[in-house]
């Protein structure tokens, strides 16, 4: 699907666009950490859309497999617990006050990160769903599909 690879960019834009519900006010110090898949972090696409928000990218590929195998907040295997602890140590070393969950899989671990780090989170699954709902509403009002898709990608 065209939406999945650009969802982290939506999350970044939510932090930088004052018209969005999850605006830059989520980050009080202008610094965020984006955890993402290997491909998301390697793409370096998110800093290009940060509009002044300092973003540190941290690869968290193992969380995809963990989510797909049924791991969830409050129900973690010792191996996933250890991996999340190691991610939290890395995130804590930054001065970020906001964590962007840059993969839709990561939403099942959102409460673990909030509890352990005590920082704001931006859930790219939720952000993507909100933006998609907005554009489906536009489609239902008669807007052309090509216009909606172009707007989503911008």
PDB file of C-alpha atoms in Angstrom:
ATOM      1  CA  UNK A   1       0.000   0.000   0.000  1.00  0.00           C
ATOM      2  CA  UNK A   2       1.188   3.535  -0.711  1.00  0.00           C
ATOM      3  CA  UNK A   3       0.332   4.729   2.799  1.00  0.00           C
ATOM      4  CA  UNK A   4       2.512   2.416   4.860  1.00  0.00           C
ATOM      5  CA  UNK A   5       5.953   3.725   3.807  1.00  0.00           C
ATOM      6  CA  UNK A   6       4.982   7.363   4.375  1.00  0.00           C
ATOM      7  CA  UNK A   7       3.256   6.958   7.737  1.00  0.00           C
ATOM      8  CA  UNK A   8       6.362   8.010   9.758  1.00  0.00           C
ATOM      9  CA  UNK A   9       6.465  11.216   7.719  1.00  0.00           C
ATOM     10  CA  UNK A  10       2.837  11.852   8.711  1.00  0.00           C
ATOM     11  CA  UNK A  11       3.866  11.430  12.341  1.00  0.00           C
ATOM     12  CA  UNK A  12       6.760  13.871  11.898  1.00  0.00           C
ATOM     13  CA  UNK A  13       4.458  16.358  10.202  1.00  0.00           C
ATOM     14  CA  UNK A  14       2.002  16.086  13.081  1.00  0.00           C
ATOM     15  CA  UNK A  15       4.743  17.322  15.381  1.00  0.00           C
ATOM     16  CA  UNK A  16       5.665  20.213  13.091  1.00  0.00           C
ATOM     17  CA  UNK A  17       2.291  21.308  11.701  1.00  0.00           C
ATOM     18  CA  UNK A  18       0.486  23.572  14.158  1.00  0.00           C
ATOM     19  CA  UNK A  19      -2.872  22.787  12.530  1.00  0.00           C
ATOM     20  CA  UNK A  20      -2.639  19.113  13.484  1.00  0.00           C
ATOM     21  CA  UNK A  21      -4.044  17.788  16.756  1.00  0.00           C
ATOM     22  CA  UNK A  22      -0.623  16.268  17.630  1.00  0.00           C
ATOM     23  CA  UNK A  23       1.270  19.485  16.911  1.00  0.00           C
ATOM     24  CA  UNK A  24       4.770  20.572  17.817  1.00  0.00           C
ATOM     25  CA  UNK A  25       3.396  21.349  21.267  1.00  0.00           C
ATOM     26  CA  UNK A  26       3.874  17.617  21.944  1.00  0.00           C
ATOM     27  CA  UNK A  27       7.580  18.379  22.010  1.00  0.00           C
ATOM     28  CA  UNK A  28       8.412  21.122  24.459  1.00  0.00           C
ATOM     29  CA  UNK A  29      12.132  21.153  23.676  1.00  0.00           C
ATOM     30  CA  UNK A  30      11.922  20.623  19.901  1.00  0.00           C
ATOM     31  CA  UNK A  31      13.655  17.218  20.055  1.00  0.00           C
ATOM     32  CA  UNK A  32      12.148  13.827  19.232  1.00  0.00           C
ATOM     33  CA  UNK A  33      13.287  10.269  18.699  1.00  0.00           C
ATOM     34  CA  UNK A  34      11.769   8.266  15.885  1.00  0.00           C
ATOM     35  CA  UNK A  35      11.993   4.503  16.265  1.00  0.00           C
ATOM     36  CA  UNK A  36      11.482   2.787  12.962  1.00  0.00           C
ATOM     37  CA  UNK A  37      12.217  -0.173  10.807  1.00  0.00           C
ATOM     38  CA  UNK A  38      15.633  -0.590   9.255  1.00  0.00           C
ATOM     39  CA  UNK A  39      14.279   0.766   5.942  1.00  0.00           C
ATOM     40  CA  UNK A  40      12.675   3.836   7.548  1.00  0.00           C
ATOM     41  CA  UNK A  41      15.826   4.790   9.416  1.00  0.00           C
ATOM     42  CA  UNK A  42      18.080   4.096   6.409  1.00  0.00           C
ATOM     43  CA  UNK A  43      15.869   6.217   4.141  1.00  0.00           C
ATOM     44  CA  UNK A  44      16.627   9.366   6.190  1.00  0.00           C
ATOM     45  CA  UNK A  45      13.274  10.686   4.877  1.00  0.00           C
ATOM     46  CA  UNK A  46      12.018  11.900   8.252  1.00  0.00           C
ATOM     47  CA  UNK A  47      14.603  14.675   8.843  1.00  0.00           C
ATOM     48  CA  UNK A  48      13.665  16.211   5.484  1.00  0.00           C
ATOM     49  CA  UNK A  49      10.117  16.753   6.768  1.00  0.00           C
ATOM     50  CA  UNK A  50      10.936  17.851  10.298  1.00  0.00           C
ATOM     51  CA  UNK A  51      10.673  21.628   9.739  1.00  0.00           C
ATOM     52  CA  UNK A  52      12.963  22.570  12.606  1.00  0.00           C
ATOM     53  CA  UNK A  53      12.205  19.646  14.892  1.00  0.00           C
ATOM     54  CA  UNK A  54      15.414  17.820  15.833  1.00  0.00           C
ATOM     55  CA  UNK A  55      14.834  14.114  15.218  1.00  0.00           C
ATOM     56  CA  UNK A  56      17.114  11.249  16.156  1.00  0.00           C
ATOM     57  CA  UNK A  57      16.367   7.992  14.345  1.00  0.00           C
ATOM     58  CA  UNK A  58      16.809   4.652  16.104  1.00  0.00           C
ATOM     59  CA  UNK A  59      16.323   1.363  14.285  1.00  0.00           C
ATOM     60  CA  UNK A  60      13.943  -1.003  16.097  1.00  0.00           C
ATOM     61  CA  UNK A  61      13.424  -3.751  13.517  1.00  0.00           C
ATOM     62  CA  UNK A  62      13.025  -6.509  16.122  1.00  0.00           C
ATOM     63  CA  UNK A  63       9.786  -4.935  17.359  1.00  0.00           C
ATOM     64  CA  UNK A  64       8.094  -5.820  14.062  1.00  0.00           C
ATOM     65  CA  UNK A  65       8.669  -9.540  14.603  1.00  0.00           C
ATOM     66  CA  UNK A  66       7.684  -9.206  18.252  1.00  0.00           C
ATOM     67  CA  UNK A  67       4.374  -7.553  17.350  1.00  0.00           C
ATOM     68  CA  UNK A  68       3.681 -10.101  14.608  1.00  0.00           C
ATOM     69  CA  UNK A  69       4.276 -12.945  17.067  1.00  0.00           C
ATOM     70  CA  UNK A  70       1.668 -11.551  19.462  1.00  0.00           C
ATOM     71  CA  UNK A  71       3.776  -9.559  21.936  1.00  0.00           C
ATOM     72  CA  UNK A  72       1.858  -6.621  23.446  1.00  0.00           C
ATOM     73  CA  UNK A  73       2.015  -4.027  26.224  1.00  0.00           C
ATOM     74  CA  UNK A  74       1.970  -5.873  29.537  1.00  0.00           C
ATOM     75  CA  UNK A  75       2.549  -9.271  27.910  1.00  0.00           C
ATOM     76  CA  UNK A  76       6.207  -9.359  26.914  1.00  0.00           C
ATOM     77  CA  UNK A  77       8.562 -12.307  26.668  1.00  0.00           C
ATOM     78  CA  UNK A  78      11.897 -11.914  28.492  1.00  0.00           C
ATOM     79  CA  UNK A  79      13.683 -11.406  25.143  1.00  0.00           C
ATOM     80  CA  UNK A  80      11.345  -8.591  24.054  1.00  0.00           C
ATOM     81  CA  UNK A  81      11.488  -7.069  27.543  1.00  0.00           C
ATOM     82  CA  UNK A  82      15.293  -6.986  27.244  1.00  0.00           C
ATOM     83  CA  UNK A  83      15.120  -5.472  23.734  1.00  0.00           C
ATOM     84  CA  UNK A  84      12.697  -2.734  24.805  1.00  0.00           C
ATOM     85  CA  UNK A  85      14.914  -1.985  27.818  1.00  0.00           C
ATOM     86  CA  UNK A  86      17.883  -1.564  25.487  1.00  0.00           C
ATOM     87  CA  UNK A  87      15.870   0.753  23.206  1.00  0.00           C
ATOM     88  CA  UNK A  88      14.775   2.796  26.233  1.00  0.00           C
ATOM     89  CA  UNK A  89      18.400   3.183  27.356  1.00  0.00           C
ATOM     90  CA  UNK A  90      19.312   4.500  23.892  1.00  0.00           C
ATOM     91  CA  UNK A  91      16.300   6.830  23.796  1.00  0.00           C
ATOM     92  CA  UNK A  92      17.107   8.120  27.306  1.00  0.00           C
ATOM     93  CA  UNK A  93      20.585   9.150  26.156  1.00  0.00           C
ATOM     94  CA  UNK A  94      19.026  11.714  23.812  1.00  0.00           C
ATOM     95  CA  UNK A  95      17.506  14.938  25.068  1.00  0.00           C
ATOM     96  CA  UNK A  96      14.215  14.160  23.284  1.00  0.00           C
ATOM     97  CA  UNK A  97      10.948  14.638  25.101  1.00  0.00           C
ATOM     98  CA  UNK A  98       8.836  12.944  22.429  1.00  0.00           C
ATOM     99  CA  UNK A  99       8.948   9.461  20.934  1.00  0.00           C
ATOM    100  CA  UNK A 100       7.575   8.887  17.431  1.00  0.00           C
ATOM    101  CA  UNK A 101       6.483   5.286  16.905  1.00  0.00           C
ATOM    102  CA  UNK A 102       7.511   5.234  13.259  1.00  0.00           C
ATOM    103  CA  UNK A 103       6.010   1.867  12.327  1.00  0.00           C
ATOM    104  CA  UNK A 104       2.368   0.881  12.619  1.00  0.00           C
ATOM    105  CA  UNK A 105       3.464  -2.343  14.356  1.00  0.00           C
ATOM    106  CA  UNK A 106       4.932  -0.362  17.241  1.00  0.00           C
ATOM    107  CA  UNK A 107       1.570   0.913  18.474  1.00  0.00           C
ATOM    108  CA  UNK A 108       1.134  -2.300  20.498  1.00  0.00           C
ATOM    109  CA  UNK A 109       4.124  -1.221  22.615  1.00  0.00           C
ATOM    110  CA  UNK A 110       3.153   2.429  23.100  1.00  0.00           C
ATOM    111  CA  UNK A 111       2.199   2.101  26.771  1.00  0.00           C
ATOM    112  CA  UNK A 112       5.455   0.254  27.557  1.00  0.00           C
ATOM    113  CA  UNK A 113       7.463   3.174  26.164  1.00  0.00           C
ATOM    114  CA  UNK A 114       5.299   5.777  27.923  1.00  0.00           C
ATOM    115  CA  UNK A 115       5.591   3.971  31.237  1.00  0.00           C
ATOM    116  CA  UNK A 116       9.347   3.399  31.015  1.00  0.00           C
ATOM    117  CA  UNK A 117      10.383   6.742  29.539  1.00  0.00           C
ATOM    118  CA  UNK A 118       7.746   9.149  30.829  1.00  0.00           C
ATOM    119  CA  UNK A 119       7.718  11.097  27.566  1.00  0.00           C
ATOM    120  CA  UNK A 120       5.041  11.968  25.006  1.00  0.00           C
ATOM    121  CA  UNK A 121       4.454   9.593  22.131  1.00  0.00           C
ATOM    122  CA  UNK A 122       3.176  10.033  18.609  1.00  0.00           C
ATOM    123  CA  UNK A 123       1.601   6.862  17.281  1.00  0.00           C
ATOM    124  CA  UNK A 124       2.026   6.662  13.492  1.00  0.00           C
ATOM    125  CA  UNK A 125      -0.772   4.074  13.221  1.00  0.00           C
ATOM    126  CA  UNK A 126      -3.197   6.531  14.820  1.00  0.00           C
ATOM    127  CA  UNK A 127      -1.857   9.458  12.807  1.00  0.00           C
ATOM    128  CA  UNK A 128      -2.159   7.512   9.555  1.00  0.00           C
ATOM    129  CA  UNK A 129      -5.719   6.478  10.402  1.00  0.00           C
ATOM    130  CA  UNK A 130      -6.698  10.081  11.236  1.00  0.00           C
ATOM    131  CA  UNK A 131      -5.273  11.406   7.989  1.00  0.00           C
ATOM    132  CA  UNK A 132      -6.834   8.609   5.962  1.00  0.00           C
ATOM    133  CA  UNK A 133     -10.229   9.244   7.605  1.00  0.00           C
ATOM    134  CA  UNK A 134      -9.968  12.924   6.727  1.00  0.00           C
ATOM    135  CA  UNK A 135      -9.298  12.089   3.102  1.00  0.00           C
ATOM    136  CA  UNK A 136     -12.004   9.430   2.895  1.00  0.00           C
ATOM    137  CA  UNK A 137     -14.405  12.110   4.112  1.00  0.00           C
ATOM    138  CA  UNK A 138     -13.155  14.360   1.305  1.00  0.00           C
ATOM    139  CA  UNK A 139     -13.738  11.553  -1.191  1.00  0.00           C
ATOM    140  CA  UNK A 140     -17.256  11.052   0.123  1.00  0.00           C
ATOM    141  CA  UNK A 141     -17.920  14.727  -0.488  1.00  0.00           C
ATOM    142  CA  UNK A 142     -17.081  14.276  -4.169  1.00  0.00           C
ATOM    143  CA  UNK A 143     -13.405  15.223  -4.310  1.00  0.00           C
ATOM    144  CA  UNK A 144     -11.424  13.443  -7.036  1.00  0.00           C
ATOM    145  CA  UNK A 145      -9.372  10.419  -5.899  1.00  0.00           C
ATOM    146  CA  UNK A 146      -6.213  11.706  -7.635  1.00  0.00           C
ATOM    147  CA  UNK A 147      -6.486  14.983  -5.683  1.00  0.00           C
ATOM    148  CA  UNK A 148      -6.869  13.107  -2.403  1.00  0.00           C
ATOM    149  CA  UNK A 149      -3.905  10.800  -3.089  1.00  0.00           C
ATOM    150  CA  UNK A 150      -1.713  13.732  -4.148  1.00  0.00           C
ATOM    151  CA  UNK A 151      -2.688  15.609  -0.943  1.00  0.00           C
ATOM    152  CA  UNK A 152      -1.889  12.569   1.212  1.00  0.00           C
ATOM    153  CA  UNK A 153       1.588  12.276  -0.300  1.00  0.00           C
ATOM    154  CA  UNK A 154       2.282  16.011   0.117  1.00  0.00           C
TER     155      UNK A 154
END
